[in-house]
Short mmCIF file of N, CA, C and O in Angstrom, two decimals:
data_model
loop_
_atom_site.label_atom_id
_atom_site.label_comp_id
_atom_site.label_asym_id
_atom_site.label_seq_id
_atom_site.Cartn_x
_atom_site.Cartn_y
_atom_site.Cartn_z
N PHE A 1 87.89 29.98 141.30
CA PHE A 1 87.34 28.70 141.65
C PHE A 1 86.96 27.90 140.41
O PHE A 1 86.46 28.45 139.44
N VAL A 2 87.14 26.62 140.50
CA VAL A 2 86.77 25.74 139.40
C VAL A 2 85.26 25.77 139.17
O VAL A 2 84.78 25.80 138.04
N ALA A 3 84.49 25.78 140.25
CA ALA A 3 83.03 25.75 140.14
C ALA A 3 82.50 26.92 139.32
O ALA A 3 81.50 26.80 138.62
N ALA A 4 83.14 28.05 139.40
CA ALA A 4 82.69 29.24 138.66
C ALA A 4 82.88 29.07 137.15
O ALA A 4 82.26 29.78 136.37
N GLN A 5 83.70 28.11 136.75
CA GLN A 5 83.98 27.89 135.33
C GLN A 5 83.03 26.86 134.70
O GLN A 5 83.06 26.66 133.50
N ILE A 6 82.21 26.21 135.51
CA ILE A 6 81.30 25.18 134.99
C ILE A 6 80.08 25.85 134.38
O ILE A 6 79.43 26.68 135.03
N PRO A 7 79.74 25.52 133.14
CA PRO A 7 78.57 26.14 132.50
C PRO A 7 77.29 25.80 133.25
O PRO A 7 77.16 24.72 133.85
N TRP A 8 76.33 26.70 133.22
CA TRP A 8 75.08 26.49 133.94
C TRP A 8 74.36 25.22 133.48
O TRP A 8 73.64 24.60 134.24
N GLU A 9 74.61 24.79 132.24
CA GLU A 9 73.97 23.58 131.72
C GLU A 9 74.44 22.33 132.46
O GLU A 9 73.81 21.28 132.38
N LEU A 10 75.58 22.43 133.14
CA LEU A 10 76.14 21.29 133.85
C LEU A 10 76.04 21.45 135.37
O LEU A 10 76.71 20.73 136.11
N ASP A 11 75.23 22.36 135.83
CA ASP A 11 75.06 22.61 137.26
C ASP A 11 74.23 21.47 137.86
O ASP A 11 73.00 21.46 137.77
N ALA A 12 74.89 20.50 138.46
CA ALA A 12 74.22 19.30 138.97
C ALA A 12 73.19 19.62 140.03
O ALA A 12 72.12 19.00 140.06
N LEU A 13 73.47 20.55 140.90
CA LEU A 13 72.53 20.88 141.96
C LEU A 13 71.24 21.47 141.39
O LEU A 13 70.14 21.07 141.76
N ARG A 14 71.38 22.37 140.45
CA ARG A 14 70.21 22.98 139.82
C ARG A 14 69.42 21.94 139.02
O ARG A 14 68.21 21.85 139.11
N LEU A 15 70.12 21.13 138.27
CA LEU A 15 69.46 20.12 137.43
C LEU A 15 68.81 19.02 138.24
O LEU A 15 67.77 18.48 137.85
N SER A 16 69.39 18.67 139.38
CA SER A 16 68.85 17.57 140.19
C SER A 16 67.44 17.87 140.68
O SER A 16 66.67 16.95 140.93
N ARG A 17 67.10 19.12 140.81
CA ARG A 17 65.76 19.50 141.26
C ARG A 17 64.70 19.20 140.21
O ARG A 17 63.51 19.22 140.51
N ARG A 18 65.14 18.92 138.98
CA ARG A 18 64.20 18.68 137.88
C ARG A 18 64.15 17.22 137.44
O ARG A 18 63.37 16.86 136.57
N VAL A 19 64.95 16.36 138.05
CA VAL A 19 65.02 14.96 137.63
C VAL A 19 64.05 14.13 138.46
O VAL A 19 64.03 14.21 139.69
N ALA A 20 63.25 13.33 137.77
CA ALA A 20 62.24 12.52 138.46
C ALA A 20 62.57 11.02 138.45
O ALA A 20 61.87 10.23 139.06
N ALA A 21 63.62 10.62 137.75
CA ALA A 21 63.98 9.21 137.66
C ALA A 21 64.51 8.69 139.00
O ALA A 21 65.18 9.43 139.73
N PRO A 22 64.22 7.43 139.33
CA PRO A 22 64.78 6.85 140.55
C PRO A 22 66.31 6.83 140.47
O PRO A 22 66.88 6.65 139.40
N ALA A 23 66.96 7.01 141.63
CA ALA A 23 68.42 7.05 141.65
C ALA A 23 68.97 6.41 142.92
O ALA A 23 68.33 6.44 143.97
N VAL A 24 70.15 5.84 142.80
CA VAL A 24 70.91 5.35 143.94
C VAL A 24 72.20 6.16 143.97
O VAL A 24 72.93 6.24 142.98
N PHE A 25 72.47 6.78 145.11
CA PHE A 25 73.68 7.58 145.30
C PHE A 25 74.66 6.78 146.14
O PHE A 25 74.30 6.21 147.16
N LEU A 26 75.89 6.74 145.70
CA LEU A 26 76.98 6.12 146.45
C LEU A 26 77.86 7.25 146.94
O LEU A 26 78.47 7.96 146.13
N SER A 27 77.91 7.46 148.24
CA SER A 27 78.62 8.60 148.80
C SER A 27 79.89 8.16 149.51
O SER A 27 79.85 7.48 150.54
N ALA A 28 81.03 8.55 148.95
CA ALA A 28 82.33 8.29 149.56
C ALA A 28 82.55 9.35 150.64
O ALA A 28 82.75 10.52 150.34
N ARG A 29 82.48 8.97 151.90
CA ARG A 29 82.44 9.93 152.99
C ARG A 29 83.79 10.60 153.28
O ARG A 29 83.82 11.57 154.02
N CYS A 30 84.87 10.12 152.70
CA CYS A 30 86.18 10.77 152.85
C CYS A 30 86.68 11.27 151.49
O CYS A 30 87.88 11.35 151.25
N ASP A 31 85.74 11.59 150.62
CA ASP A 31 86.05 12.05 149.26
C ASP A 31 86.78 13.39 149.32
O ASP A 31 86.31 14.35 149.91
N ARG A 32 87.95 13.43 148.70
CA ARG A 32 88.74 14.67 148.66
C ARG A 32 88.49 15.48 147.39
O ARG A 32 88.98 16.59 147.26
N ILE A 33 87.74 14.93 146.45
CA ILE A 33 87.43 15.65 145.21
C ILE A 33 86.05 16.29 145.30
O ILE A 33 85.88 17.46 144.99
N VAL A 34 85.05 15.52 145.72
CA VAL A 34 83.69 16.03 145.94
C VAL A 34 83.38 15.80 147.41
O VAL A 34 82.96 14.71 147.79
N PRO A 35 83.60 16.80 148.25
CA PRO A 35 83.38 16.61 149.69
C PRO A 35 81.96 16.16 150.01
O PRO A 35 81.00 16.53 149.32
N PRO A 36 81.80 15.34 151.06
CA PRO A 36 80.49 14.81 151.42
C PRO A 36 79.40 15.87 151.59
O PRO A 36 78.24 15.60 151.28
N ILE A 37 79.74 17.05 152.05
CA ILE A 37 78.72 18.08 152.22
C ILE A 37 78.05 18.41 150.88
O ILE A 37 76.84 18.63 150.81
N TYR A 38 78.82 18.39 149.79
CA TYR A 38 78.25 18.64 148.47
C TYR A 38 77.46 17.43 147.96
O TYR A 38 76.44 17.58 147.31
N GLN A 39 77.94 16.24 148.27
CA GLN A 39 77.19 15.05 147.91
C GLN A 39 75.83 15.05 148.60
O GLN A 39 74.80 14.73 147.99
N ASP A 40 75.82 15.44 149.87
CA ASP A 40 74.57 15.49 150.63
C ASP A 40 73.62 16.55 150.08
O ASP A 40 72.41 16.33 150.03
N ARG A 41 74.16 17.67 149.67
CA ARG A 41 73.32 18.73 149.09
C ARG A 41 72.65 18.25 147.80
O ARG A 41 71.48 18.52 147.56
N LEU A 42 73.41 17.54 146.98
CA LEU A 42 72.85 17.01 145.74
C LEU A 42 71.76 15.98 146.04
O LEU A 42 70.69 16.01 145.44
N PHE A 43 72.03 15.11 146.98
CA PHE A 43 71.04 14.10 147.37
C PHE A 43 69.76 14.77 147.88
O PHE A 43 68.65 14.40 147.49
N ASP A 44 69.91 15.76 148.73
CA ASP A 44 68.75 16.45 149.29
C ASP A 44 67.94 17.18 148.21
O ASP A 44 66.72 17.23 148.29
N ALA A 45 68.61 17.72 147.22
CA ALA A 45 67.94 18.48 146.16
C ALA A 45 67.28 17.58 145.13
O ALA A 45 66.36 18.01 144.43
N TYR A 46 67.72 16.34 145.02
CA TYR A 46 67.24 15.44 143.98
C TYR A 46 65.73 15.25 144.10
O TYR A 46 65.22 14.89 145.17
N ALA A 47 65.02 15.46 143.02
CA ALA A 47 63.55 15.44 143.05
C ALA A 47 62.95 14.04 142.99
O ALA A 47 61.86 13.82 143.50
N GLY A 48 63.63 13.11 142.36
CA GLY A 48 63.06 11.77 142.18
C GLY A 48 63.23 10.90 143.39
O GLY A 48 63.86 11.28 144.38
N PRO A 49 62.67 9.69 143.32
CA PRO A 49 62.87 8.71 144.40
C PRO A 49 64.36 8.40 144.51
O PRO A 49 65.05 8.28 143.48
N LYS A 50 64.86 8.30 145.72
CA LYS A 50 66.31 8.17 145.89
C LYS A 50 66.65 7.35 147.12
O LYS A 50 65.88 7.28 148.07
N LYS A 51 67.81 6.74 147.05
CA LYS A 51 68.41 6.03 148.17
C LYS A 51 69.89 6.37 148.17
O LYS A 51 70.45 6.66 147.12
N MET A 52 70.51 6.32 149.35
CA MET A 52 71.94 6.60 149.42
C MET A 52 72.65 5.53 150.25
O MET A 52 72.18 5.15 151.31
N LEU A 53 73.78 5.08 149.72
CA LEU A 53 74.69 4.22 150.47
C LEU A 53 75.88 5.10 150.86
O LEU A 53 76.60 5.59 149.99
N ARG A 54 76.01 5.34 152.14
CA ARG A 54 77.14 6.13 152.65
C ARG A 54 78.28 5.18 152.95
O ARG A 54 78.16 4.29 153.78
N TRP A 55 79.40 5.40 152.26
CA TRP A 55 80.55 4.52 152.38
C TRP A 55 81.60 5.22 153.23
O TRP A 55 82.37 6.03 152.76
N GLU A 56 81.58 4.91 154.53
CA GLU A 56 82.50 5.53 155.48
C GLU A 56 83.94 5.12 155.15
O GLU A 56 84.21 3.99 154.80
N GLY A 57 84.84 6.08 155.21
CA GLY A 57 86.25 5.83 154.99
C GLY A 57 86.67 5.79 153.53
O GLY A 57 87.85 5.64 153.24
N ALA A 58 85.73 5.92 152.61
CA ALA A 58 86.05 5.82 151.18
C ALA A 58 86.44 7.17 150.60
O ALA A 58 85.87 8.19 150.96
N ASP A 59 87.38 7.13 149.68
CA ASP A 59 87.77 8.31 148.91
C ASP A 59 87.12 8.22 147.53
O ASP A 59 86.47 7.23 147.20
N HIS A 60 87.33 9.22 146.72
CA HIS A 60 86.62 9.39 145.45
C HIS A 60 86.72 8.18 144.51
O HIS A 60 85.72 7.79 143.92
N ALA A 61 87.89 7.60 144.37
CA ALA A 61 88.09 6.55 143.38
C ALA A 61 88.24 5.16 144.00
O ALA A 61 88.63 4.22 143.31
N ASP A 62 87.93 5.02 145.28
CA ASP A 62 88.03 3.71 145.91
C ASP A 62 87.04 2.73 145.29
O ASP A 62 85.97 3.12 144.83
N ARG A 63 87.42 1.47 145.28
CA ARG A 63 86.56 0.43 144.72
C ARG A 63 85.78 -0.26 145.83
O ARG A 63 86.26 -0.40 146.95
N LEU A 64 84.60 -0.72 145.48
CA LEU A 64 83.78 -1.45 146.43
C LEU A 64 84.36 -2.84 146.69
O LEU A 64 84.82 -3.50 145.76
N ASN A 65 84.29 -3.26 147.93
CA ASN A 65 84.63 -4.66 148.20
C ASN A 65 83.33 -5.47 148.08
O ASN A 65 82.27 -4.92 147.78
N GLU A 66 83.39 -6.75 148.31
CA GLU A 66 82.23 -7.61 148.10
C GLU A 66 81.06 -7.24 149.01
O GLU A 66 79.90 -7.19 148.57
N VAL A 67 81.33 -6.94 150.27
CA VAL A 67 80.27 -6.59 151.22
C VAL A 67 79.60 -5.28 150.79
O VAL A 67 78.37 -5.16 150.82
N GLN A 68 80.39 -4.30 150.39
CA GLN A 68 79.84 -3.01 149.96
C GLN A 68 79.03 -3.16 148.67
O GLN A 68 77.99 -2.54 148.51
N ALA A 69 79.51 -4.00 147.76
CA ALA A 69 78.79 -4.23 146.51
C ALA A 69 77.44 -4.89 146.79
O ALA A 69 76.43 -4.54 146.15
N GLU A 70 77.40 -5.81 147.75
CA GLU A 70 76.13 -6.44 148.11
C GLU A 70 75.17 -5.43 148.75
O GLU A 70 73.97 -5.45 148.47
N ALA A 71 75.69 -4.52 149.56
CA ALA A 71 74.85 -3.50 150.18
C ALA A 71 74.28 -2.57 149.11
O ALA A 71 73.12 -2.17 149.17
N LEU A 72 75.09 -2.25 148.13
CA LEU A 72 74.63 -1.41 147.02
C LEU A 72 73.55 -2.13 146.22
O LEU A 72 72.50 -1.57 145.91
N ALA A 73 73.78 -3.39 145.90
CA ALA A 73 72.81 -4.17 145.14
C ALA A 73 71.49 -4.31 145.88
O ALA A 73 70.41 -4.33 145.25
N ALA A 74 71.53 -4.35 147.20
CA ALA A 74 70.31 -4.49 148.00
C ALA A 74 69.43 -3.25 147.92
O ALA A 74 68.25 -3.32 148.22
N LEU A 75 69.99 -2.12 147.50
CA LEU A 75 69.20 -0.88 147.40
C LEU A 75 68.33 -0.85 146.16
O LEU A 75 67.44 -0.02 146.07
N TYR A 76 68.59 -1.72 145.19
CA TYR A 76 67.82 -1.70 143.94
C TYR A 76 66.45 -2.29 144.12
O TYR A 76 66.17 -3.25 144.64
#
């Protein structure tokens, strides 16, 4: 597995429990590279203040359209 090759220093789930900075998560709900279940786990583990924009139908590298960009900006 690829995940087994990632050094512990780059373990996002483990590190997210220690981060206190505010964050906005953009979740591509049809992501084929980072499945939504893993995105949700990271969001849940994140220690700091957080908000999430769930983008239904989006894949990993899809670009935001104007409406989605406005929804993201409204989270700040």
